[in-house]
Amino acid sequence: MSKSIPFLARPKALTGELAGDVGFDPLGLAPNKECLFEYREAEIKHSRLAMLAAAGWPASELYDKKIAAIFGYQPAVDAFDRAPSILNGGLDTISPIWWGFCLGMTAAIDTYGIQRGRSAQGNEYIPGDLGWDPLGLYPVDEPGKKQMQLAEIKHGRLAMLAILGYTIEEAIVKEGVVLETPFFFEPITESMKPFFYNILN
C-alpha cells in the first residue's frame, strides 16, 4: 500500500528505490521505471533551482538597492521592494546578457547531465547525479547516500512550495515578502523593535 495515501495501492513503478518515494502517484503519471526516472530528473532540477531561488528571492529584496547604489545601477526591485517575477513584472529590467548567460549555463548543465546519464552502466546513475561534490560532503556509504538524497528532495519540495508562496503573496498583497513577513528574514531583534516600542511608549 501507498505510504502517502494508505487506502490506495502503491503504484508498481514506485518501488521505494528512489529517496523520498512514498508511493504518491494518484494520477498514474509514471507507469514504468523509465518515466519515473524522467520525472525524478525533472523534480531534482526544479528542486535545486527552487532552493537557490528560495534564498535568492528574499536576499534580492534585502540587498538589491544597496548593491545597486554601490555600482550606480537602477535597483531591480520595484517601489514596494518586490523582486521581479512574471506576476510582479520587472523582468524586462534585467539585462539580456544575464538572461543569455542563464540560458547558456542551464543548457550546458542539462547537456552534461544527459550525457552522464546515457553513459552510465547499469544502476550506476541516479537522477540528478552530476558527480559534482567539490567539498566532499556526499557520504561514501549507502545509508549515508540515501539520507543525503532524502534531505535534498525534501528540502527541494519545500523550496518549490516556498517559491509558489512568495509569488502568490507578492501578487496579492503588492508588497515584498521581506516587508510582509520580516520575522522570517531579519534578526529577531529587528522584528521585535516595533513591539517593544509600543510597550515602552
PDB file of N, CA and C in Angstrom, residues 47 50-51 54 152-164:
ATOM      1  N   SER A  47      13.885  21.257  -7.991  1.00  0.00           N
ATOM      2  CA  SER A  47      14.158  21.386  -6.554  1.00  0.00           C
ATOM      3  C   SER A  47      15.402  22.227  -6.307  1.00  0.00           C
ATOM      4  N   ALA A  50      14.734  25.785  -7.169  1.00  0.00           N
ATOM      5  CA  ALA A  50      13.855  26.385  -6.166  1.00  0.00           C
ATOM      6  C   ALA A  50      14.598  26.690  -4.874  1.00  0.00           C
ATOM      7  N   MET A  51      15.539  25.812  -4.481  1.00  0.00           N
ATOM      8  CA  MET A  51      16.305  26.081  -3.261  1.00  0.00           C
ATOM      9  C   MET A  51      17.158  27.333  -3.415  1.00  0.00           C
ATOM     10  N   ALA A  54      14.655  30.243  -3.383  1.00  0.00           N
ATOM     11  CA  ALA A  54      14.064  30.489  -2.066  1.00  0.00           C
ATOM     12  C   ALA A  54      14.981  31.335  -1.196  1.00  0.00           C
ATOM     13  N   GLU A 152      17.917  16.180   0.368  1.00  0.00           N
ATOM     14  CA  GLU A 152      17.863  17.083  -0.787  1.00  0.00           C
ATOM     15  C   GLU A 152      16.459  17.154  -1.381  1.00  0.00           C
ATOM     16  N   ILE A 153      15.818  16.004  -1.564  1.00  0.00           N
ATOM     17  CA  ILE A 153      14.499  16.014  -2.202  1.00  0.00           C
ATOM     18  C   ILE A 153      13.456  16.646  -1.288  1.00  0.00           C
ATOM     19  N   LYS A 154      13.573  16.428   0.030  1.00  0.00           N
ATOM     20  CA  LYS A 154      12.619  17.043   0.959  1.00  0.00           C
ATOM     21  C   LYS A 154      12.783  18.562   0.987  1.00  0.00           C
ATOM     22  N   HIS A 155      14.037  19.023   1.066  1.00  0.00           N
ATOM     23  CA  HIS A 155      14.280  20.451   1.057  1.00  0.00           C
ATOM     24  C   HIS A 155      13.856  21.072  -0.276  1.00  0.00           C
ATOM     25  N   GLY A 156      14.085  20.334  -1.358  1.00  0.00           N
ATOM     26  CA  GLY A 156      13.696  20.830  -2.672  1.00  0.00           C
ATOM     27  C   GLY A 156      12.197  20.971  -2.814  1.00  0.00           C
ATOM     28  N   ARG A 157      11.452  19.984  -2.336  1.00  0.00           N
ATOM     29  CA  ARG A 157       9.988  20.058  -2.408  1.00  0.00           C
ATOM     30  C   ARG A 157       9.465  21.212  -1.572  1.00  0.00           C
ATOM     31  N   LEU A 158      10.049  21.405  -0.395  1.00  0.00           N
ATOM     32  CA  LEU A 158       9.649  22.524   0.452  1.00  0.00           C
ATOM     33  C   LEU A 158       9.977  23.860  -0.218  1.00  0.00           C
ATOM     34  N   ALA A 159      11.130  23.928  -0.868  1.00  0.00           N
ATOM     35  CA  ALA A 159      11.528  25.164  -1.556  1.00  0.00           C
ATOM     36  C   ALA A 159      10.595  25.484  -2.713  1.00  0.00           C
ATOM     37  N   MET A 160      10.136  24.463  -3.437  1.00  0.00           N
ATOM     38  CA  MET A 160       9.198  24.714  -4.532  1.00  0.00           C
ATOM     39  C   MET A 160       7.892  25.295  -3.996  1.00  0.00           C
ATOM     40  N   LEU A 161       7.427  24.789  -2.850  1.00  0.00           N
ATOM     41  CA  LEU A 161       6.232  25.355  -2.226  1.00  0.00           C
ATOM     42  C   LEU A 161       6.487  26.781  -1.742  1.00  0.00           C
ATOM     43  N   ALA A 162       7.700  27.028  -1.216  1.00  0.00           N
ATOM     44  CA  ALA A 162       8.040  28.368  -0.729  1.00  0.00           C
ATOM     45  C   ALA A 162       8.027  29.388  -1.854  1.00  0.00           C
ATOM     46  N   ILE A 163       8.598  29.026  -3.003  1.00  0.00           N
ATOM     47  CA  ILE A 163       8.622  29.938  -4.147  1.00  0.00           C
ATOM     48  C   ILE A 163       7.209  30.230  -4.627  1.00  0.00           C
ATOM     49  N   LEU A 164       6.364  29.203  -4.644  1.00  0.00           N
ATOM     50  CA  LEU A 164       4.963  29.414  -5.011  1.00  0.00           C
ATOM     51  C   LEU A 164       4.310  30.374  -4.012  1.00  0.00           C
TER      52      LEU A 164
END
